[in-house]
Amino acid sequence: MDASVGLLNKILDCTAMRQKVLAHNLANVNTPGYKRMDVEFRAALNAAIENPDIPGEKPMVVTDTASPGRFDGNNVSLQKELGEMNENALLFQFAARAINLKFDGLRKAARGRS
Amino acid sequence: MPSLGISATGLDAESRRMEVIADNVANAHSTAGPDGKTYRRKEVVFTSHLENAIGGGNRTLGGVRVSDVIEDPRPLRRDYRPGHPDADSDGFVTMPNVNMVEEMVDMMSASRSYEANLAAVRTAKAMANQALEILK
């Protein structure tokens, strides 16, 4: 299949995974001592751009200890998580629409008319 | 656990917390419970949960869980009410250690956290719908 579909697929995978992790952070917003987690998928996407055909690196779940914590040791911030989640959902939406466009084009080509 | 499931554990935990707050507010003046003792303020304990993936050693995200409901060990208040049936020989009644202001703040926090989890549900749903659009 076309390389761009593979790459968009990877974006869908990574953003779906990140949505999960961000939802986990929000679920644990009141858990004492909980440290927020995030998904690092820049490396995985770069690998997918270089070699679209091999599966390559997987996105990594990392624990974020750098963000300042509250007095109970929890460092989840509601507004930050919601912001990241919106941004992530936009990226997912972009990839989904782009794949749609791609398939639309293929469909038109197969039918031989627009 | 899928993203919706994780958010569901969050909604569950926050509504359990809300129940406990409601119980505290409702019993703010209960001088005698079923065991005859003065009511003590209760509090939920949240723990983050990881579940074992089927067949694999690596753990997947499992949301949050209410691991315990504990009683507040802070001292109970003593009010001078000689006419009260639960008053001791000196006329003092032991009152619950519920602080209304504290409960209100807790309630606001619970409601905001619930909303945040709902927002996560909405986002996950939108993402699933967009993925379904690819099939069209």
PDB file of C-alpha atoms in Angstrom:
ATOM      1  CA  MET A   1       0.000   0.000   0.000  1.00  0.00           C
ATOM      2  CA  ASP A   2       0.977   3.615  -0.439  1.00  0.00           C
ATOM      3  CA  ALA A   3       3.560   4.826   2.079  1.00  0.00           C
ATOM      4  CA  SER A   4       1.411   7.708   3.273  1.00  0.00           C
ATOM      5  CA  VAL A   5      -1.376   5.370   4.366  1.00  0.00           C
ATOM      6  CA  GLY A   6       1.135   3.423   6.469  1.00  0.00           C
ATOM      7  CA  LEU A   7       2.364   6.617   8.065  1.00  0.00           C
ATOM      8  CA  LEU A   8      -1.162   7.891   8.735  1.00  0.00           C
ATOM      9  CA  ASN A   9      -1.944   4.505  10.222  1.00  0.00           C
ATOM     10  CA  LYS A  10       0.956   4.938  12.589  1.00  0.00           C
ATOM     11  CA  ILE A  11      -0.348   8.364  13.605  1.00  0.00           C
ATOM     12  CA  LEU A  12      -3.768   6.848  14.344  1.00  0.00           C
ATOM     13  CA  ASP A  13      -2.126   4.125  16.436  1.00  0.00           C
ATOM     14  CA  CYS A  14       0.028   6.532  18.398  1.00  0.00           C
ATOM     15  CA  THR A  15      -2.718   9.088  19.052  1.00  0.00           C
ATOM     16  CA  ALA A  16      -5.192   6.368  20.109  1.00  0.00           C
ATOM     17  CA  MET A  17      -2.602   5.108  22.571  1.00  0.00           C
ATOM     18  CA  ARG A  18      -1.929   8.620  23.847  1.00  0.00           C
ATOM     19  CA  GLN A  19      -5.667   9.208  24.343  1.00  0.00           C
ATOM     20  CA  LYS A  20      -5.686   6.133  26.571  1.00  0.00           C
ATOM     21  CA  VAL A  21      -2.766   7.327  28.649  1.00  0.00           C
ATOM     22  CA  LEU A  22      -4.228  10.848  29.017  1.00  0.00           C
ATOM     23  CA  ALA A  23      -7.575   9.340  30.072  1.00  0.00           C
ATOM     24  CA  HIS A  24      -5.655   7.331  32.675  1.00  0.00           C
ATOM     25  CA  ASN A  25      -4.087  10.542  33.973  1.00  0.00           C
ATOM     26  CA  LEU A  26      -7.492  12.201  34.260  1.00  0.00           C
ATOM     27  CA  ALA A  27      -8.932   9.159  36.044  1.00  0.00           C
ATOM     28  CA  ASN A  28      -6.104   9.449  38.578  1.00  0.00           C
ATOM     29  CA  VAL A  29      -6.297  13.201  39.102  1.00  0.00           C
ATOM     30  CA  ASN A  30      -7.062  12.661  42.821  1.00  0.00           C
ATOM     31  CA  THR A  31      -4.802   9.673  43.510  1.00  0.00           C
ATOM     32  CA  PRO A  32      -2.104  10.678  46.003  1.00  0.00           C
ATOM     33  CA  GLY A  33       1.437  10.098  44.767  1.00  0.00           C
ATOM     34  CA  TYR A  34       0.387   9.381  41.180  1.00  0.00           C
ATOM     35  CA  LYS A  35       2.809  10.651  38.526  1.00  0.00           C
ATOM     36  CA  ARG A  36       1.375  11.551  35.139  1.00  0.00           C
ATOM     37  CA  MET A  37       2.304   9.455  32.113  1.00  0.00           C
ATOM     38  CA  ASP A  38       2.663  10.422  28.489  1.00  0.00           C
ATOM     39  CA  VAL A  39       3.412   8.788  25.161  1.00  0.00           C
ATOM     40  CA  GLU A  40       6.603   9.625  23.288  1.00  0.00           C
ATOM     41  CA  PHE A  41       5.961   8.839  19.632  1.00  0.00           C
ATOM     42  CA  ARG A  42       8.230  11.257  17.770  1.00  0.00           C
ATOM     43  CA  ALA A  43      10.910   8.564  17.372  1.00  0.00           C
ATOM     44  CA  ALA A  44       8.362   6.017  16.171  1.00  0.00           C
ATOM     45  CA  LEU A  45       6.977   8.458  13.573  1.00  0.00           C
ATOM     46  CA  ASN A  46      10.456   9.417  12.393  1.00  0.00           C
ATOM     47  CA  ALA A  47      11.288   5.749  11.924  1.00  0.00           C
ATOM     48  CA  ALA A  48       8.067   5.290   9.983  1.00  0.00           C
ATOM     49  CA  ILE A  49       8.998   8.187   7.680  1.00  0.00           C
ATOM     50  CA  GLU A  50      12.475   6.759   7.048  1.00  0.00           C
ATOM     51  CA  ASN A  51      11.357   3.172   6.474  1.00  0.00           C
ATOM     52  CA  PRO A  52       7.603   2.995   5.916  1.00  0.00           C
ATOM     53  CA  ASP A  53       7.657  -0.734   5.219  1.00  0.00           C
ATOM     54  CA  ILE A  54       9.224  -2.149   8.376  1.00  0.00           C
ATOM     55  CA  PRO A  55       7.215  -1.991  11.607  1.00  0.00           C
ATOM     56  CA  GLY A  56      10.005  -0.058  13.350  1.00  0.00           C
ATOM     57  CA  GLU A  57       9.962   1.411  16.819  1.00  0.00           C
ATOM     58  CA  LYS A  58       6.960   1.368  19.060  1.00  0.00           C
ATOM     59  CA  PRO A  59       5.669   4.494  20.804  1.00  0.00           C
ATOM     60  CA  MET A  60       6.867   4.592  24.392  1.00  0.00           C
ATOM     61  CA  VAL A  61       4.903   5.286  27.564  1.00  0.00           C
ATOM     62  CA  VAL A  62       7.010   7.495  29.811  1.00  0.00           C
ATOM     63  CA  THR A  63       6.392   8.639  33.356  1.00  0.00           C
ATOM     64  CA  ASP A  64       6.601  12.398  33.684  1.00  0.00           C
ATOM     65  CA  THR A  65       8.363  13.340  36.911  1.00  0.00           C
ATOM     66  CA  ALA A  66       9.476  16.760  35.684  1.00  0.00           C
ATOM     67  CA  SER A  67       6.089  18.472  36.016  1.00  0.00           C
ATOM     68  CA  PRO A  68       5.661  20.201  39.362  1.00  0.00           C
ATOM     69  CA  GLY A  69       3.555  18.204  41.796  1.00  0.00           C
ATOM     70  CA  ARG A  70       0.922  19.112  44.346  1.00  0.00           C
ATOM     71  CA  PHE A  71       1.391  18.667  48.081  1.00  0.00           C
ATOM     72  CA  ASP A  72       0.047  15.093  47.861  1.00  0.00           C
ATOM     73  CA  GLY A  73       2.728  14.067  45.338  1.00  0.00           C
ATOM     74  CA  ASN A  74       0.318  13.993  42.387  1.00  0.00           C
ATOM     75  CA  ASN A  75       1.420  16.009  39.349  1.00  0.00           C
ATOM     76  CA  VAL A  76      -1.669  15.782  37.119  1.00  0.00           C
ATOM     77  CA  SER A  77      -3.076  19.131  36.053  1.00  0.00           C
ATOM     78  CA  LEU A  78      -6.652  19.050  34.759  1.00  0.00           C
ATOM     79  CA  GLN A  79      -6.236  21.871  32.251  1.00  0.00           C
ATOM     80  CA  LYS A  80      -2.956  20.510  30.920  1.00  0.00           C
ATOM     81  CA  GLU A  81      -4.390  17.030  30.367  1.00  0.00           C
ATOM     82  CA  LEU A  82      -7.521  18.391  28.695  1.00  0.00           C
ATOM     83  CA  GLY A  83      -5.438  20.648  26.461  1.00  0.00           C
ATOM     84  CA  GLU A  84      -3.148  17.806  25.449  1.00  0.00           C
ATOM     85  CA  MET A  85      -6.148  15.591  24.879  1.00  0.00           C
ATOM     86  CA  ASN A  86      -7.776  18.110  22.529  1.00  0.00           C
ATOM     87  CA  GLU A  87      -4.549  18.536  20.599  1.00  0.00           C
ATOM     88  CA  ASN A  88      -4.124  14.782  20.364  1.00  0.00           C
ATOM     89  CA  ALA A  89      -7.716  14.323  19.173  1.00  0.00           C
ATOM     90  CA  LEU A  90      -7.113  16.923  16.450  1.00  0.00           C
ATOM     91  CA  LEU A  91      -4.097  14.989  15.219  1.00  0.00           C
ATOM     92  CA  PHE A  92      -6.191  11.808  15.192  1.00  0.00           C
ATOM     93  CA  GLN A  93      -8.933  13.605  13.278  1.00  0.00           C
ATOM     94  CA  PHE A  94      -6.408  14.891  10.756  1.00  0.00           C
ATOM     95  CA  ALA A  95      -5.015  11.396  10.142  1.00  0.00           C
ATOM     96  CA  ALA A  96      -8.495   9.870   9.857  1.00  0.00           C
ATOM     97  CA  ARG A  97      -9.594  12.526   7.328  1.00  0.00           C
ATOM     98  CA  ALA A  98      -6.382  12.200   5.335  1.00  0.00           C
ATOM     99  CA  ILE A  99      -6.860   8.429   5.065  1.00  0.00           C
ATOM    100  CA  ASN A 100     -10.440   9.056   4.017  1.00  0.00           C
ATOM    101  CA  LEU A 101      -9.292  11.396   1.246  1.00  0.00           C
ATOM    102  CA  LYS A 102      -6.751   8.847   0.107  1.00  0.00           C
ATOM    103  CA  PHE A 103      -9.352   6.093  -0.135  1.00  0.00           C
ATOM    104  CA  ASP A 104     -11.825   8.446  -1.791  1.00  0.00           C
ATOM    105  CA  GLY A 105      -9.242   9.072  -4.496  1.00  0.00           C
ATOM    106  CA  LEU A 106      -8.624   5.361  -4.935  1.00  0.00           C
ATOM    107  CA  ARG A 107     -12.358   4.706  -5.148  1.00  0.00           C
ATOM    108  CA  LYS A 108     -12.787   7.350  -7.831  1.00  0.00           C
ATOM    109  CA  ALA A 109      -9.842   5.950  -9.793  1.00  0.00           C
ATOM    110  CA  ALA A 110     -11.312   2.462  -9.599  1.00  0.00           C
ATOM    111  CA  ARG A 111     -14.697   3.633 -10.837  1.00  0.00           C
ATOM    112  CA  GLY A 112     -13.116   5.680 -13.573  1.00  0.00           C
ATOM    113  CA  ARG A 113     -15.214   8.770 -12.885  1.00  0.00           C
ATOM    114  CA  SER A 114     -15.454  11.402 -10.218  1.00  0.00           C
TER     115      SER A 114
ATOM    116  CA  MET B   1      -8.300  -1.587  29.193  1.00  0.00           C
ATOM    117  CA  PRO B   2      -9.751   0.631  26.455  1.00  0.00           C
ATOM    118  CA  SER B   3      -9.770   4.394  26.848  1.00  0.00           C
ATOM    119  CA  LEU B   4     -13.517   4.465  27.569  1.00  0.00           C
ATOM    120  CA  GLY B   5     -13.057   1.851  30.290  1.00  0.00           C
ATOM    121  CA  ILE B   6     -10.326   3.902  31.945  1.00  0.00           C
ATOM    122  CA  SER B   7     -12.542   6.990  31.959  1.00  0.00           C
ATOM    123  CA  ALA B   8     -15.381   4.874  33.355  1.00  0.00           C
ATOM    124  CA  THR B   9     -13.237   3.897  36.344  1.00  0.00           C
ATOM    125  CA  GLY B  10     -12.565   7.605  36.877  1.00  0.00           C
ATOM    126  CA  LEU B  11     -16.280   8.452  36.730  1.00  0.00           C
ATOM    127  CA  ASP B  12     -16.999   5.575  39.101  1.00  0.00           C
ATOM    128  CA  ALA B  13     -14.384   6.632  41.614  1.00  0.00           C
ATOM    129  CA  GLU B  14     -15.466  10.283  41.576  1.00  0.00           C
ATOM    130  CA  SER B  15     -19.122   9.400  42.051  1.00  0.00           C
ATOM    131  CA  ARG B  16     -18.180   7.114  44.952  1.00  0.00           C
ATOM    132  CA  ARG B  17     -16.315  10.063  46.449  1.00  0.00           C
ATOM    133  CA  MET B  18     -19.397  12.215  45.909  1.00  0.00           C
ATOM    134  CA  GLU B  19     -21.507   9.611  47.776  1.00  0.00           C
ATOM    135  CA  VAL B  20     -19.143   9.708  50.734  1.00  0.00           C
ATOM    136  CA  ILE B  21     -19.208  13.535  50.778  1.00  0.00           C
ATOM    137  CA  ALA B  22     -23.022  13.462  50.704  1.00  0.00           C
ATOM    138  CA  ASP B  23     -22.974  11.015  53.623  1.00  0.00           C
ATOM    139  CA  ASN B  24     -20.685  13.350  55.563  1.00  0.00           C
ATOM    140  CA  VAL B  25     -22.899  16.382  54.939  1.00  0.00           C
ATOM    141  CA  ALA B  26     -26.073  14.447  55.757  1.00  0.00           C
ATOM    142  CA  ASN B  27     -24.559  13.228  59.017  1.00  0.00           C
ATOM    143  CA  ALA B  28     -22.929  16.494  60.052  1.00  0.00           C
ATOM    144  CA  HIS B  29     -25.100  16.543  63.194  1.00  0.00           C
ATOM    145  CA  SER B  30     -25.600  12.819  63.868  1.00  0.00           C
ATOM    146  CA  THR B  31     -24.712  12.321  67.504  1.00  0.00           C
ATOM    147  CA  ALA B  32     -25.548   8.606  67.466  1.00  0.00           C
ATOM    148  CA  GLY B  33     -25.213   6.068  64.697  1.00  0.00           C
ATOM    149  CA  PRO B  34     -26.445   2.456  64.572  1.00  0.00           C
ATOM    150  CA  ASP B  35     -23.605   1.492  66.933  1.00  0.00           C
ATOM    151  CA  GLY B  36     -24.525   4.282  69.349  1.00  0.00           C
ATOM    152  CA  LYS B  37     -21.340   6.236  68.610  1.00  0.00           C
ATOM    153  CA  THR B  38     -20.998   9.713  67.160  1.00  0.00           C
ATOM    154  CA  TYR B  39     -20.560   9.849  63.372  1.00  0.00           C
ATOM    155  CA  ARG B  40     -17.019  10.296  62.127  1.00  0.00           C
ATOM    156  CA  ARG B  41     -16.168  12.002  58.839  1.00  0.00           C
ATOM    157  CA  LYS B  42     -15.313   9.478  56.102  1.00  0.00           C
ATOM    158  CA  GLU B  43     -12.855   9.805  53.277  1.00  0.00           C
ATOM    159  CA  VAL B  44     -12.149   7.738  50.152  1.00  0.00           C
ATOM    160  CA  VAL B  45      -8.670   6.467  49.261  1.00  0.00           C
ATOM    161  CA  PHE B  46      -7.873   6.370  45.548  1.00  0.00           C
ATOM    162  CA  THR B  47      -5.213   4.082  44.111  1.00  0.00           C
ATOM    163  CA  SER B  48      -3.987   3.958  40.549  1.00  0.00           C
ATOM    164  CA  HIS B  49      -4.543   0.586  38.982  1.00  0.00           C
ATOM    165  CA  LEU B  50      -2.511  -1.426  36.485  1.00  0.00           C
ATOM    166  CA  GLU B  51      -3.868  -4.683  35.150  1.00  0.00           C
ATOM    167  CA  ASN B  52      -1.992  -7.599  33.699  1.00  0.00           C
ATOM    168  CA  ALA B  53      -2.337  -7.962  29.959  1.00  0.00           C
ATOM    169  CA  ILE B  54      -3.630 -11.363  28.915  1.00  0.00           C
ATOM    170  CA  GLY B  55      -0.773 -13.756  28.223  1.00  0.00           C
ATOM    171  CA  GLY B  56       1.933 -11.148  28.677  1.00  0.00           C
ATOM    172  CA  GLY B  57       4.063  -9.883  31.482  1.00  0.00           C
ATOM    173  CA  ASN B  58       3.712  -6.221  30.669  1.00  0.00           C
ATOM    174  CA  ARG B  59       1.060  -4.269  32.490  1.00  0.00           C
ATOM    175  CA  THR B  60      -1.580  -2.146  30.846  1.00  0.00           C
ATOM    176  CA  LEU B  61      -3.340   0.896  32.198  1.00  0.00           C
ATOM    177  CA  GLY B  62      -6.308   0.050  34.399  1.00  0.00           C
ATOM    178  CA  GLY B  63      -7.556   3.439  35.580  1.00  0.00           C
ATOM    179  CA  VAL B  64      -8.310   4.278  39.184  1.00  0.00           C
ATOM    180  CA  ARG B  65      -9.952   2.404  42.016  1.00  0.00           C
ATOM    181  CA  VAL B  66     -11.419   3.301  45.393  1.00  0.00           C
ATOM    182  CA  SER B  67      -9.280   1.026  47.547  1.00  0.00           C
ATOM    183  CA  ASP B  68     -10.705   2.014  50.916  1.00  0.00           C
ATOM    184  CA  VAL B  69     -13.059   4.322  52.762  1.00  0.00           C
ATOM    185  CA  ILE B  70     -11.380   5.464  55.956  1.00  0.00           C
ATOM    186  CA  GLU B  71     -12.637   7.356  58.995  1.00  0.00           C
ATOM    187  CA  ASP B  72     -11.133  10.710  59.820  1.00  0.00           C
ATOM    188  CA  PRO B  73      -9.088  10.360  63.043  1.00  0.00           C
ATOM    189  CA  ARG B  74      -9.326  14.047  63.934  1.00  0.00           C
ATOM    190  CA  PRO B  75     -10.907  14.729  67.342  1.00  0.00           C
ATOM    191  CA  LEU B  76     -14.681  15.080  67.607  1.00  0.00           C
ATOM    192  CA  ARG B  77     -16.199  18.405  68.605  1.00  0.00           C
ATOM    193  CA  ARG B  78     -17.824  18.870  72.011  1.00  0.00           C
ATOM    194  CA  ASP B  79     -20.811  21.167  72.325  1.00  0.00           C
ATOM    195  CA  TYR B  80     -22.519  22.269  75.508  1.00  0.00           C
ATOM    196  CA  ARG B  81     -26.161  21.135  75.162  1.00  0.00           C
ATOM    197  CA  PRO B  82     -27.520  20.042  78.524  1.00  0.00           C
ATOM    198  CA  GLY B  83     -31.003  19.253  77.168  1.00  0.00           C
ATOM    199  CA  HIS B  84     -29.802  16.833  74.504  1.00  0.00           C
ATOM    200  CA  PRO B  85     -30.597  13.120  75.076  1.00  0.00           C
ATOM    201  CA  ASP B  86     -27.012  12.168  74.123  1.00  0.00           C
ATOM    202  CA  ALA B  87     -25.412  14.657  76.523  1.00  0.00           C
ATOM    203  CA  ASP B  88     -23.017  13.335  79.171  1.00  0.00           C
ATOM    204  CA  SER B  89     -23.270  14.122  82.895  1.00  0.00           C
ATOM    205  CA  ASP B  90     -21.558  17.515  82.377  1.00  0.00           C
ATOM    206  CA  GLY B  91     -24.066  18.468  79.646  1.00  0.00           C
ATOM    207  CA  PHE B  92     -21.641  18.103  76.735  1.00  0.00           C
ATOM    208  CA  VAL B  93     -22.640  16.383  73.493  1.00  0.00           C
ATOM    209  CA  THR B  94     -19.958  14.843  71.257  1.00  0.00           C
ATOM    210  CA  MET B  95     -20.547  16.138  67.726  1.00  0.00           C
ATOM    211  CA  PRO B  96     -19.190  14.736  64.437  1.00  0.00           C
ATOM    212  CA  ASN B  97     -15.884  16.098  63.105  1.00  0.00           C
ATOM    213  CA  VAL B  98     -17.486  17.156  59.820  1.00  0.00           C
ATOM    214  CA  ASN B  99     -16.481  20.579  58.575  1.00  0.00           C
ATOM    215  CA  MET B 100     -19.041  21.945  56.090  1.00  0.00           C
ATOM    216  CA  VAL B 101     -16.580  24.226  54.287  1.00  0.00           C
ATOM    217  CA  GLU B 102     -14.184  21.340  53.762  1.00  0.00           C
ATOM    218  CA  GLU B 103     -16.980  19.147  52.378  1.00  0.00           C
ATOM    219  CA  MET B 104     -18.082  21.874  49.956  1.00  0.00           C
ATOM    220  CA  VAL B 105     -14.540  22.284  48.616  1.00  0.00           C
ATOM    221  CA  ASP B 106     -14.226  18.497  48.292  1.00  0.00           C
ATOM    222  CA  MET B 107     -17.529  18.394  46.468  1.00  0.00           C
ATOM    223  CA  MET B 108     -16.378  21.005  43.964  1.00  0.00           C
ATOM    224  CA  SER B 109     -13.182  19.080  43.345  1.00  0.00           C
ATOM    225  CA  ALA B 110     -15.131  15.831  42.839  1.00  0.00           C
ATOM    226  CA  SER B 111     -17.528  17.466  40.408  1.00  0.00           C
ATOM    227  CA  ARG B 112     -14.732  19.068  38.368  1.00  0.00           C
ATOM    228  CA  SER B 113     -12.818  15.796  38.185  1.00  0.00           C
ATOM    229  CA  TYR B 114     -15.999  14.021  37.103  1.00  0.00           C
ATOM    230  CA  GLU B 115     -16.427  16.572  34.316  1.00  0.00           C
ATOM    231  CA  ALA B 116     -12.829  16.063  33.186  1.00  0.00           C
ATOM    232  CA  ASN B 117     -13.419  12.320  32.905  1.00  0.00           C
ATOM    233  CA  LEU B 118     -16.601  12.996  30.951  1.00  0.00           C
ATOM    234  CA  ALA B 119     -14.623  15.203  28.558  1.00  0.00           C
ATOM    235  CA  ALA B 120     -12.217  12.291  28.038  1.00  0.00           C
ATOM    236  CA  VAL B 121     -15.182  10.022  27.254  1.00  0.00           C
ATOM    237  CA  ARG B 122     -16.468  12.546  24.725  1.00  0.00           C
ATOM    238  CA  THR B 123     -13.054  12.801  23.037  1.00  0.00           C
ATOM    239  CA  ALA B 124     -12.666   9.016  22.869  1.00  0.00           C
ATOM    240  CA  LYS B 125     -16.141   8.737  21.360  1.00  0.00           C
ATOM    241  CA  ALA B 126     -15.369  11.379  18.738  1.00  0.00           C
ATOM    242  CA  MET B 127     -12.161   9.554  17.846  1.00  0.00           C
ATOM    243  CA  ALA B 128     -13.991   6.239  17.474  1.00  0.00           C
ATOM    244  CA  ASN B 129     -16.570   7.904  15.231  1.00  0.00           C
ATOM    245  CA  GLN B 130     -13.849   9.405  13.046  1.00  0.00           C
ATOM    246  CA  ALA B 131     -12.208   6.007  12.748  1.00  0.00           C
ATOM    247  CA  LEU B 132     -15.550   4.571  11.658  1.00  0.00           C
ATOM    248  CA  GLU B 133     -15.753   7.229   8.958  1.00  0.00           C
ATOM    249  CA  ILE B 134     -12.798   5.527   7.235  1.00  0.00           C
ATOM    250  CA  LEU B 135     -15.070   2.533   6.555  1.00  0.00           C
ATOM    251  CA  LYS B 136     -17.565   4.605   4.600  1.00  0.00           C
TER     252      LYS B 136
END
